[in-house]
């Protein structure tokens, strides 16, 4: 009889659970906190005047088209990694800079002839002396149109800021950002 | 028991006797379970040590008894010793019942012939000895030693068992009688079970065991704890294992105690830890793991009544190979093209991100009541709580916050009545209920991988097991399942439209959150599953079984609701709420033969054909651009599939000293809808071992093992090309995610010896695996693109029984 009683109690308890849990609450809406959905690149004259912002957004193959004058040096600065935070946006570039020793930016082009120099100051230079690559100077050498690209690498095993004429190189690690901008030099 | 005595007492023929010491006790000893008379039962009168034995009809006579209370000790080779107490004041006829099943199980288990779940469905076992040998490994790697069982792996610690090419929600694992619920829907979620807490693992290939569910398209693994002891003594064992590769080890301790009464308990705990494993050429950075587990059970078990309470706890941290943590398809191409992982390949015990932190609690109460000459009623209630946290590389404030933090709570009850009063027919019937709730903590600040849901499951089943003749058996089963799944999920509007949900499910939308809809679903599934079996066993040397099973599996939450980037699986996963139930028809024919040639030769061949209608699988269906670069999109789709295969086991005892075991498995799987081979199916595998037993008192042996795995030549080509910018050029590169890996052959050697330490029995084993340090990759390892498998392993193990 004991077993019957246990069984009965067991079934009843389950019944209780079934009924008490049937009110399914609406799940809290989560704003993706740290997923970067937009990257901003600010291009200005070498002295910082006349800044223009170019954006590369999640879900798109390319960002805004960048137009440069041939033989003129521009200041390029990656100014924003926009992430959602509780409905609004938040620029998490400061976190990248805080964790600069785990990060590195590698530049690349397709069909372009440009000179790139890393202009990072101490705040954006890694402990190993490699400049992160957030701030650069870019000069277009020939009339051309092509693709200007940079990648933000996370935890690469080795980096070299001076490799490939300061475009930089990195081995291993994972790619956090891959931003491609069409670029025209004329 | 008293009730029976009184009944018998009242019914008995009671000749009167005037003499005080000339009373006669006549009786019959009967198997409580099936009512059979028990022969050769020793009955000892404890006051005089006088002994009589039952005859072939189970009858006995004790004469010259004096008036008063007498105690008799009943002994039978298949039964527990039992003391019967009786008042005798006149001649008496009694019926005494003995339970012979507990011991029978323990005895038979040692010989690998436990009573089967379904008498026509052949079961294969991993016995305690092998479980102990694999103490430092996982459930998945232990099960792989059975022919036809392979595993879907993510590195060397996440091993999901696979039967005949099928895994995850298609495979039911019974953890001490309760269906394990541990988010088995994830490809990189391995069973959260401690191998060390079990005494026996039984594998039923196929869906015949309908009692446990109608959805076991792959099969059922019954993981069973040791049976509680009777004797009033402390018993136990400890196993210490050291492993060279991974520089780690495992410790296991089991103690149990009986009280010469129905009461008994057992406690078991284990701990294991290792650092990074090493492939032949480099360390596999972040492949370490740490596991803590505990199991405790207390039981009060008599002939008629059984009540057991148990609790098990499992806690593990599993590192995810650093090399497998890549950002986008460019990284994947670089990884595939690089011979060695592009990570810092030095040894460490430290677990870096990404890693998984998982805990599983299971508390259960099981009751059983036997009814004389009728059968038994079993009932249980179980509570399970599974918590999975996955840590990834994150930035800023959420750096230490897991990117997945999901809790799964399951409550289940079951009641089963088995009617076994007849000798030739057994009938069982029962019901299961389950309620499950999955909840993801919003504190992760990442869109949930699967939505929060509530699931209700009710199943009712009945089965029959008939001996048609002495040689022919028939089994049949029928099961009905109902599942209700309620969920509220946030869908990206983009995805919602892409899947055309706006046409079919617009009425399910209950909220608008900028770029997302909040949608409510209540999905109902009904299913009827059946199993039929025919067995022919003319003698103990030959057995042929034919089985048919129809199993139905409702889609799991990942298949229905995945949406977005699953970083740990390196893919954008898209589920489909329109998915229907999978329906599998499986026919299998098993042939067993044993010959009295050499010392002993036995062969088991299992052939099967599985046709699965609406088989759910995940295939690459395109590329998607994210801010990280391009990712492959893996969609859950439904097709019709067929799997034909065979498992073969040949055991030969060449003479008293030399024995060998061979097993072979092959399957041929097709996507019938697209006329392609089926993705991720195991290649052929041949396992051989030959053992030399020195036949000495210390049980010394040496054995050699060969594991030979073929190349899977049948795989669908889902390769694609991506644009990569390199050297001022835009180049197209092939991403080869489809090609299988080369065939490989691994050699192993095992030596062992037994010796006493004081009064205890000790075993010492040395096991060398992959002796030649062969470099290889495994097609069924999801990390095969990134690194080689583990190289040479040396394991030293000491087991002491006390």
XYZ file of N, CA, C and O in Angstrom, chain A residues 1-4 6-7 10-11 13-14 17-18 21-39 56-62 84-87 92 94-96 98-99 102-103 108-113 147 149 151 153-155 157 171-180, chain B residues 300 305-307 322 325-328 330-331 334 342-344 353 365 367-369 371 377 379 381 393-399 411 413-415 433-435 441-442 444-448 452 454 456-458 486-490 492 513-516 518 625-629 723 725-730:
584
model
N 0.824 -1.209 0.000
C 0.000 0.000 0.000
C 0.857 1.257 0.000
O 0.522 2.265 -0.601
N 1.996 1.115 0.708
C 2.876 2.286 0.809
C 3.252 2.806 -0.580
O 3.230 3.998 -0.836
N 3.531 1.821 -1.458
C 3.955 2.214 -2.794
C 2.849 2.948 -3.539
O 3.095 3.889 -4.271
N 1.633 2.458 -3.304
C 0.499 3.111 -3.956
C 0.391 4.559 -3.509
O 0.170 5.455 -4.300
N 2.778 6.388 -2.330
C 3.888 7.169 -2.897
C 3.577 7.549 -4.332
O 3.731 8.689 -4.743
N 3.063 6.558 -5.032
C 2.737 6.798 -6.440
C 1.695 7.909 -6.547
O 1.836 8.856 -7.318
N 3.175 11.163 -5.787
C 4.031 11.543 -6.920
C 3.211 12.132 -8.053
O 3.515 13.196 -8.574
N 2.125 11.452 -8.378
C 1.296 11.912 -9.494
C 0.659 13.253 -9.176
O 0.623 14.157 -10.003
N 1.751 15.507 -7.091
C 2.767 16.564 -7.095
C 3.028 17.011 -8.526
O 3.121 18.198 -8.807
N 3.131 16.025 -9.408
C 3.395 16.374 -10.806
C 2.266 17.228 -11.335
O 2.483 18.223 -12.024
N 2.784 20.641 -10.298
C 3.828 21.316 -11.059
C 3.303 21.732 -12.427
O 3.564 22.803 -12.911
N 2.556 20.794 -13.016
C 2.039 21.073 -14.348
C 1.200 22.348 -14.338
O 1.343 23.208 -15.174
N 3.133 25.689 -13.405
C 4.119 26.205 -14.343
C 3.515 26.595 -15.670
O 4.202 26.962 -16.596
N 2.207 26.466 -15.790
C 1.630 26.709 -17.100
C 1.581 28.201 -17.450
O 1.385 28.556 -18.602
N 1.759 29.071 -16.459
C 1.807 30.499 -16.779
C 3.204 30.858 -17.254
O 4.066 31.196 -16.467
N 3.401 30.755 -18.554
C 4.741 31.047 -19.024
C 4.926 32.548 -19.125
O 4.201 33.234 -19.815
N 5.924 33.023 -18.410
C 6.159 34.457 -18.385
C 6.850 34.892 -19.658
O 7.577 34.139 -20.277
N 6.610 36.119 -20.002
C 7.266 36.654 -21.192
C 8.743 36.838 -20.904
O 9.117 37.452 -19.907
N 9.591 36.285 -21.759
C 11.028 36.412 -21.498
C 11.487 37.859 -21.655
O 10.951 38.608 -22.475
N 12.467 38.211 -20.851
C 13.001 39.571 -20.913
C 13.660 39.802 -22.276
O 14.348 38.923 -22.794
N 13.417 40.977 -22.819
C 14.039 41.279 -24.104
C 15.509 41.620 -23.867
O 15.829 42.448 -23.029
N 16.392 40.930 -24.579
C 17.826 41.147 -24.361
C 18.383 41.968 -25.522
O 18.162 41.649 -26.679
N 19.099 43.012 -25.158
C 19.806 43.776 -26.184
C 21.208 43.201 -26.244
O 21.906 43.176 -25.244
N 21.571 42.750 -27.402
C 22.911 42.205 -27.548
C 23.903 43.243 -27.086
O 23.953 44.349 -27.610
N 24.656 42.879 -26.077
C 25.465 43.870 -25.405
C 26.764 44.153 -26.136
O 27.143 45.292 -26.341
N 27.446 43.131 -26.517
C 28.794 43.339 -27.007
C 28.979 42.924 -28.452
O 30.077 42.781 -28.928
N 27.868 42.699 -29.139
C 28.005 42.354 -30.541
C 28.130 43.646 -31.332
O 27.229 44.465 -31.340
N 29.271 43.797 -31.960
C 29.511 45.031 -32.706
C 28.690 44.975 -33.987
O 28.698 43.971 -34.696
N 27.913 45.996 -34.222
C 27.098 45.972 -35.438
C 27.471 47.085 -36.403
O 26.984 47.129 -37.523
N 28.333 48.001 -35.964
C 28.737 49.068 -36.870
C 30.142 49.545 -36.526
O 30.496 49.666 -35.350
N 30.915 49.784 -37.579
C 32.267 50.305 -37.390
C 32.332 51.651 -38.083
O 31.791 51.811 -39.187
N 30.628 51.080 -41.732
C 30.513 49.698 -42.221
C 29.574 48.975 -41.263
O 29.812 48.921 -40.067
N 28.485 48.470 -41.825
C 27.456 47.905 -40.950
C 27.349 46.389 -41.073
O 27.628 45.817 -42.127
N 26.904 45.787 -40.002
C 26.649 44.348 -39.940
C 25.675 43.940 -41.050
O 24.703 44.636 -41.296
N 25.958 42.835 -41.671
C 25.033 42.317 -42.681
C 25.330 42.812 -44.079
O 24.684 42.392 -45.032
N 26.312 43.732 -44.186
C 26.647 44.254 -45.512
C 28.045 43.807 -45.897
O 28.923 43.677 -45.049
N 28.212 43.613 -47.186
C 29.500 43.164 -47.678
C 30.524 44.307 -47.643
O 31.695 44.093 -47.338
N 30.048 45.526 -47.961
C 30.949 46.687 -48.008
C 30.393 47.864 -47.223
O 29.181 48.014 -47.079
N 25.085 47.456 -29.233
C 23.832 47.791 -28.558
C 24.052 47.729 -27.069
O 24.764 46.873 -26.581
N 23.437 48.619 -26.372
C 23.402 48.442 -24.926
C 22.078 48.991 -24.430
O 21.834 50.180 -24.528
N 21.266 48.080 -23.941
C 19.972 48.452 -23.398
C 19.220 49.431 -24.288
O 18.801 50.489 -23.850
N 19.099 49.063 -25.511
C 18.281 49.859 -26.433
C 19.084 50.893 -27.189
O 18.882 51.093 -28.376
N 32.270 50.789 -28.032
C 33.121 49.966 -27.165
C 34.589 50.017 -27.576
O 35.384 49.170 -27.156
N 36.745 51.875 -26.481
C 37.569 52.023 -25.271
C 37.966 50.667 -24.683
O 39.037 50.518 -24.114
N 37.080 49.688 -24.828
C 37.418 48.349 -24.325
C 38.540 47.717 -25.148
O 39.383 47.001 -24.622
N 38.487 47.977 -26.451
C 39.545 47.441 -27.316
C 40.880 48.062 -26.889
O 41.900 47.370 -26.805
N 41.571 49.365 -23.934
C 41.928 48.827 -22.603
C 42.616 47.467 -22.745
O 43.524 47.139 -21.993
N 42.117 46.669 -23.690
C 42.668 45.322 -23.873
C 43.548 45.274 -25.112
O 43.517 44.309 -25.869
N 45.699 42.307 -26.313
C 45.033 41.129 -26.888
C 44.553 41.402 -28.310
O 43.970 40.533 -28.942
N 44.728 42.642 -28.766
C 44.173 42.998 -30.075
C 45.236 43.517 -31.038
O 46.316 43.931 -30.624
N 44.727 45.845 -45.325
C 44.920 45.190 -46.608
C 44.198 45.979 -47.681
O 43.246 46.703 -47.392
N 44.635 45.825 -48.909
C 43.933 46.471 -50.018
C 43.822 45.505 -51.177
O 44.540 44.498 -51.235
N 42.920 45.822 -52.089
C 42.832 45.090 -53.358
C 42.737 46.130 -54.461
O 41.844 46.985 -54.432
N 43.685 46.097 -55.381
C 43.654 46.982 -56.547
C 44.013 48.427 -56.258
O 43.662 49.321 -57.035
N 44.687 48.697 -55.155
C 45.039 50.078 -54.790
C 46.546 50.187 -54.599
O 47.224 49.206 -54.307
N 47.055 51.426 -54.742
C 48.460 51.681 -54.406
C 48.471 52.800 -53.380
O 48.307 53.975 -53.720
N 39.564 48.115 -53.068
C 38.980 47.869 -51.736
C 40.022 48.170 -50.654
O 41.183 47.753 -50.749
N 40.654 47.612 -46.687
C 40.113 46.689 -45.687
C 40.939 46.690 -44.401
O 42.154 46.882 -44.454
N 41.213 44.439 -40.532
C 40.703 43.356 -39.671
C 41.153 43.609 -38.243
O 42.323 43.925 -38.020
N 42.045 41.757 -35.050
C 42.354 40.395 -34.619
C 42.330 40.318 -33.097
O 42.817 41.223 -32.423
N 41.787 39.229 -32.604
C 41.743 39.011 -31.168
C 42.677 37.861 -30.791
O 42.608 36.797 -31.399
N 43.519 38.114 -29.814
C 44.472 37.112 -29.330
C 45.301 36.454 -30.427
O 45.408 35.215 -30.466
N 48.682 35.046 -32.043
C 49.854 34.514 -31.339
C 51.078 35.389 -31.563
O 51.938 35.485 -30.702
N 49.537 36.397 -36.875
C 49.324 34.950 -37.038
C 48.339 34.503 -35.969
O 48.449 34.906 -34.813
N 47.446 33.624 -36.389
C 46.500 33.025 -35.458
C 45.484 34.015 -34.922
O 45.298 35.098 -35.462
N 44.845 33.633 -33.848
C 43.810 34.474 -33.257
C 42.533 34.418 -34.069
O 42.462 33.747 -35.097
N 41.524 35.097 -33.574
C 40.262 35.096 -34.313
C 39.948 36.514 -34.775
O 40.389 37.483 -34.164
N 39.194 36.587 -35.841
C 38.863 37.896 -36.398
C 37.591 38.420 -35.733
O 36.545 37.781 -35.810
N 37.702 39.556 -35.072
C 36.523 40.163 -34.441
C 35.788 41.070 -35.421
O 34.561 41.205 -35.348
N 36.561 41.745 -36.275
C 35.967 42.664 -37.258
C 36.658 42.437 -38.590
O 37.883 42.293 -38.647
N 35.890 42.433 -39.643
C 36.471 42.463 -40.985
C 35.674 43.518 -41.742
O 34.518 43.298 -42.087
N 36.313 44.718 -41.908
C 35.586 45.838 -42.515
C 36.180 46.136 -43.886
O 37.389 46.285 -44.026
N 35.302 46.200 -44.887
C 35.762 46.464 -46.253
C 35.080 47.729 -46.752
O 33.856 47.877 -46.633
N 15.445 0.554 0.715
C 14.822 -0.408 1.611
C 14.143 -1.416 0.704
O 13.113 -1.144 0.105
N 8.513 -5.301 -1.565
C 8.543 -3.843 -1.629
C 9.955 -3.334 -1.804
O 10.879 -3.798 -1.156
N 10.065 -2.364 -2.642
C 11.365 -1.740 -2.824
C 11.157 -0.239 -2.821
O 10.226 0.273 -3.443
N 12.044 0.428 -2.139
C 11.988 1.882 -2.147
C 13.425 2.388 -2.172
O 14.229 2.053 -1.303
N 41.610 25.849 -28.439
C 41.837 27.249 -28.792
C 41.861 27.434 -30.318
O 41.332 28.410 -30.848
N 38.680 28.140 -32.107
C 37.978 29.399 -31.878
C 38.413 30.387 -32.944
O 39.418 31.069 -32.809
N 37.651 30.438 -34.006
C 38.046 31.297 -35.116
C 36.980 32.348 -35.332
O 35.863 32.241 -34.831
N 37.342 33.389 -36.063
C 36.433 34.518 -36.209
C 35.543 34.447 -37.430
O 34.369 34.784 -37.365
N 36.086 34.014 -38.553
C 35.287 34.009 -39.775
C 35.843 32.978 -40.752
O 36.742 32.205 -40.420
N 37.667 33.372 -43.394
C 39.083 33.567 -43.733
C 39.943 32.801 -42.732
O 40.903 32.128 -43.094
N 39.573 32.944 -41.454
C 40.319 32.239 -40.411
C 40.232 30.729 -40.628
O 41.193 29.996 -40.408
N 42.531 29.731 -43.363
C 43.899 29.725 -42.841
C 44.156 28.500 -41.969
O 45.219 27.892 -42.029
N 47.313 27.624 -35.451
C 47.943 28.932 -35.361
C 47.696 29.530 -33.972
O 47.197 30.632 -33.828
N 48.004 28.733 -32.968
C 47.839 29.214 -31.599
C 49.124 28.939 -30.843
O 50.030 28.290 -31.354
N 49.171 29.415 -29.627
C 50.326 29.185 -28.795
C 50.234 27.771 -28.232
O 49.499 27.511 -27.285
N 39.235 30.836 -22.090
C 38.020 30.913 -22.893
C 38.388 30.556 -24.336
O 39.469 30.922 -24.773
N 13.312 9.053 -6.796
C 12.731 8.128 -5.829
C 12.043 7.040 -6.642
O 11.287 7.331 -7.561
N 10.009 3.294 -6.479
C 9.302 2.330 -5.644
C 8.889 1.147 -6.491
O 8.700 1.260 -7.698
N 8.780 -0.013 -5.813
C 8.349 -1.198 -6.545
C 7.563 -2.081 -5.602
O 7.942 -2.245 -4.448
N 6.478 -2.588 -6.093
C 5.713 -3.535 -5.282
C 5.432 -4.770 -6.114
O 4.943 -4.687 -7.230
N 3.441 -8.322 -6.518
C 2.222 -8.981 -6.089
C 2.394 -10.454 -6.346
O 2.751 -10.850 -7.476
N 4.559 -3.674 -9.714
C 4.259 -2.304 -10.079
C 5.480 -1.472 -9.732
O 5.985 -1.531 -8.615
N 7.148 2.465 -9.815
C 6.823 3.873 -9.989
C 8.041 4.683 -9.633
O 8.819 4.295 -8.753
N 9.752 8.925 -9.474
C 9.676 10.364 -9.700
C 11.108 10.867 -9.744
O 11.947 10.451 -8.943
N 35.219 34.604 -25.625
C 35.988 35.841 -25.542
C 35.033 37.010 -25.701
O 34.420 37.173 -26.741
N 34.902 37.792 -24.650
C 34.020 38.958 -24.729
C 34.771 40.190 -24.263
O 35.844 40.086 -23.683
N 34.159 41.310 -24.485
C 34.833 42.582 -24.216
C 34.217 43.328 -23.049
O 33.024 43.216 -22.789
N 35.038 44.131 -22.388
C 34.535 45.108 -21.426
C 33.854 44.500 -20.226
O 34.324 43.513 -19.657
N 32.696 45.087 -19.867
C 31.992 44.693 -18.633
C 31.545 43.241 -18.653
O 31.376 42.630 -17.604
N 31.294 42.720 -19.833
C 30.772 41.351 -19.906
C 31.885 40.324 -20.155
O 31.619 39.165 -20.450
N 33.124 40.776 -19.968
C 34.274 39.902 -20.240
C 34.171 38.564 -19.511
O 34.477 37.525 -20.070
N 11.044 17.498 -14.560
C 10.450 16.615 -13.562
C 9.733 15.524 -14.319
O 9.045 15.795 -15.300
N 7.709 11.517 -13.980
C 7.222 10.383 -13.195
C 6.873 9.267 -14.152
O 6.611 9.500 -15.328
N 6.876 8.082 -13.595
C 6.585 6.922 -14.426
C 5.901 5.874 -13.563
O 6.224 5.737 -12.389
N 4.972 5.175 -14.129
C 4.369 4.033 -13.447
C 4.257 2.902 -14.454
O 3.750 3.111 -15.561
N 5.100 10.744 -17.465
C 4.806 12.173 -17.571
C 6.131 12.917 -17.459
O 7.009 12.480 -16.735
N 6.220 14.040 -18.111
C 7.396 14.879 -17.876
C 7.028 16.332 -18.110
O 6.201 16.655 -18.970
N 7.617 17.159 -17.277
C 7.454 18.589 -17.465
C 8.846 19.181 -17.498
O 9.691 18.881 -16.653
N 19.357 32.828 -18.774
C 19.488 34.036 -17.971
C 19.763 35.247 -18.862
O 20.720 35.237 -19.640
N 18.921 36.280 -18.733
C 19.115 37.450 -19.596
C 20.403 38.212 -19.289
O 20.857 39.009 -20.100
N 23.249 37.348 -19.580
C 24.312 37.129 -20.573
C 24.424 38.308 -21.525
O 25.468 38.526 -22.117
N 23.333 39.066 -21.673
C 23.260 40.193 -22.604
C 23.564 39.750 -24.030
O 24.155 40.478 -24.801
N 23.171 38.554 -24.346
C 23.299 38.065 -25.721
C 21.980 37.395 -26.081
O 21.367 36.746 -25.226
N 21.568 37.569 -27.317
C 20.321 36.944 -27.755
C 20.388 35.438 -27.487
O 21.384 34.793 -27.786
N 19.304 34.918 -26.911
C 19.285 33.495 -26.530
C 19.501 32.603 -27.747
O 18.907 32.839 -28.793
N 13.348 30.527 -24.283
C 12.826 29.865 -23.079
C 11.580 29.089 -23.494
O 10.800 29.551 -24.309
N 8.505 25.853 -22.230
C 7.947 24.854 -21.321
C 7.496 23.688 -22.169
O 6.889 23.901 -23.218
N 5.635 19.783 -22.078
C 4.889 18.754 -21.348
C 4.911 17.499 -22.196
O 4.652 17.567 -23.393
N 5.214 16.390 -21.554
C 5.233 15.142 -22.318
C 4.432 14.084 -21.574
O 4.600 13.912 -20.361
N 3.584 13.412 -22.300
C 2.835 12.297 -21.716
C 2.972 11.120 -22.674
O 2.840 11.285 -23.889
N 5.470 25.076 -25.358
C 5.063 26.480 -25.362
C 6.283 27.364 -25.285
O 7.154 27.150 -24.434
N 6.333 28.348 -26.148
C 7.476 29.243 -26.090
C 7.106 30.638 -26.550
O 6.122 30.827 -27.288
N 7.891 31.587 -26.070
C 7.804 32.961 -26.580
C 9.202 33.332 -27.001
O 10.137 33.225 -26.222
N 9.321 33.732 -28.235
C 10.656 33.945 -28.783
C 10.739 35.267 -29.520
O 9.801 35.686 -30.188
N 11.905 35.911 -29.407
C 12.170 37.132 -30.174
C 12.814 36.733 -31.492
O 13.841 36.056 -31.499
N 14.334 38.131 -35.177
C 14.711 39.283 -35.991
C 13.708 39.365 -37.136
O 13.402 38.349 -37.777
N 9.385 44.826 -30.986
C 10.561 45.388 -30.324
C 11.574 45.831 -31.380
O 12.476 45.069 -31.739
N 11.397 47.043 -31.896
C 12.266 47.594 -32.935
C 12.474 46.610 -34.088
O 11.544 46.363 -34.848
N 13.669 46.016 -34.146
C 13.956 45.124 -35.271
C 13.563 43.681 -34.990
O 13.920 42.787 -35.717
N 12.849 43.473 -33.873
C 12.466 42.098 -33.521
C 10.977 41.990 -33.228
O 10.365 42.932 -32.730
N 8.199 39.749 -31.016
C 8.030 38.739 -29.964
C 6.897 37.834 -30.438
O 5.795 38.305 -30.738
N 27.120 37.611 -44.364
C 28.134 38.565 -43.922
C 27.783 39.105 -42.550
O 26.659 39.501 -42.305
N 28.751 39.093 -41.696
C 28.575 39.695 -40.385
C 29.706 40.701 -40.248
O 30.558 40.810 -41.123
N 29.731 41.374 -39.141
C 30.786 42.348 -38.928
C 32.141 41.647 -38.779
O 33.190 42.229 -38.965
N 32.102 40.355 -38.464
C 33.340 39.586 -38.317
C 33.836 39.053 -39.657
O 34.855 38.398 -39.720
N 33.021 39.196 -40.688
C 33.362 38.589 -41.956
C 32.292 37.571 -42.304
O 31.226 37.545 -41.681
N 35.603 35.205 -51.026
C 36.550 36.233 -51.489
C 37.487 36.579 -50.354
O 37.053 36.880 -49.244
N 40.911 39.010 -49.466
C 41.813 40.063 -49.929
C 43.214 39.769 -49.417
O 43.436 39.647 -48.206
N 44.114 39.609 -50.357
C 45.500 39.283 -50.019
C 46.415 39.923 -51.043
O 46.119 39.893 -52.246
N 47.533 40.468 -50.608
C 48.536 41.018 -51.527
C 47.934 41.959 -52.567
O 48.194 41.839 -53.754
N 47.111 42.855 -52.099
C 46.483 43.854 -52.964
C 45.609 43.235 -54.056
O 45.448 43.786 -55.129
N 45.108 42.051 -53.768
C 44.239 41.393 -54.735
C 43.045 40.759 -54.036
O 43.124 40.376 -52.875
N 41.974 40.669 -54.788
C 40.789 39.972 -54.295
C 40.803 38.579 -54.922
O 40.674 38.442 -56.129
